[in-house]
Short mmCIF file of C-alpha atoms in Angstrom, two decimals:
data_model
loop_
_atom_site.label_atom_id
_atom_site.label_comp_id
_atom_site.label_asym_id
_atom_site.label_seq_id
_atom_site.Cartn_x
_atom_site.Cartn_y
_atom_site.Cartn_z
CA MET G 29 69.90 112.25 -142.91
CA VAL G 30 71.86 109.51 -144.68
CA PHE G 31 69.61 106.75 -143.33
CA THR G 32 66.61 108.11 -145.24
CA LEU G 33 68.61 108.22 -148.48
CA PHE G 34 69.00 104.43 -148.37
CA ASP G 35 65.61 103.55 -146.84
CA LYS G 36 64.00 103.60 -150.27
CA ASP G 37 60.67 102.14 -149.18
CA GLU G 38 60.58 104.51 -146.17
CA ASN G 39 59.70 101.76 -143.69
CA GLY G 40 62.30 102.76 -141.08
CA VAL G 41 64.54 99.78 -141.84
CA ILE G 42 67.48 99.30 -144.17
CA ASP G 43 66.88 95.86 -145.69
CA PHE G 44 69.42 93.60 -147.39
CA GLU G 45 69.10 95.09 -150.87
CA GLU G 46 69.24 98.62 -149.50
CA PHE G 47 72.29 97.67 -147.44
CA LYS G 48 74.02 96.32 -150.56
CA ALA G 49 73.58 99.78 -152.05
CA VAL G 50 75.15 101.33 -148.94
CA ALA G 51 78.18 99.03 -149.21
CA LYS G 52 78.50 99.89 -152.90
CA GLN G 53 78.34 103.62 -152.17
CA LEU G 54 81.05 103.19 -149.52
CA HIS G 55 83.16 101.34 -152.12
CA GLU G 56 83.30 98.27 -149.91
CA ASN G 57 84.17 95.10 -151.77
CA ILE G 58 81.95 92.76 -149.78
CA ASN G 59 79.93 89.81 -151.09
CA ASP G 60 76.38 88.80 -150.17
CA ASP G 61 77.48 86.19 -147.63
CA GLU G 62 79.69 88.72 -145.85
CA LEU G 63 76.85 91.24 -145.84
CA LEU G 64 74.49 88.66 -144.34
CA GLU G 65 77.07 87.78 -141.70
CA LEU G 66 77.54 91.48 -140.87
CA MET G 67 73.79 91.91 -140.56
CA HIS G 68 73.50 88.85 -138.34
CA SER G 69 76.35 89.86 -136.03
CA THR G 70 74.94 93.37 -135.73
CA HIS G 71 71.55 91.95 -134.75
CA VAL G 72 73.19 89.73 -132.14
CA ASN G 73 75.23 92.64 -130.73
CA HIS G 74 72.17 94.91 -130.55
CA LYS G 75 69.90 92.10 -129.34
CA THR G 76 67.51 92.82 -132.18
CA ALA G 77 64.40 90.69 -132.37
CA THR G 78 64.43 90.46 -136.17
CA ASN G 79 66.94 89.90 -138.93
CA GLU G 80 64.85 91.74 -141.50
CA GLY G 81 67.07 94.81 -141.71
CA PHE G 82 68.84 97.54 -139.83
CA THR G 83 67.24 100.11 -137.59
CA PHE G 84 68.79 103.57 -137.53
CA ASP G 85 70.98 102.73 -134.51
CA GLU G 86 72.24 99.52 -136.10
CA PHE G 87 72.84 101.26 -139.40
CA TYR G 88 74.78 104.03 -137.69
CA SER G 89 77.01 101.57 -135.83
CA ILE G 90 77.85 99.71 -139.07
CA VAL G 91 78.49 102.81 -141.18
CA SER G 92 80.65 104.25 -138.41
CA LYS G 93 82.86 101.15 -138.56
CA PHE G 94 83.33 101.61 -142.30
CA ALA G 95 84.11 105.30 -141.87
CA ASN G 96 86.71 104.62 -139.16
CA LYS G 97 88.78 102.24 -141.27
#
């Protein structure tokens, strides 16, 4: 599963640094502020209690958006 490839510390969450690696792998030219905004808006949309990182469902929804460009 792709999620586990980027969840380097195997805690079930893709954190900011791990997400930067995802964006780089997807060849997305996105800066840290844009990544933080994307994370925040995803948490709001999914009504997530924390901003610490992405769960699998959140990660999937973000990566799907990149893939459908």
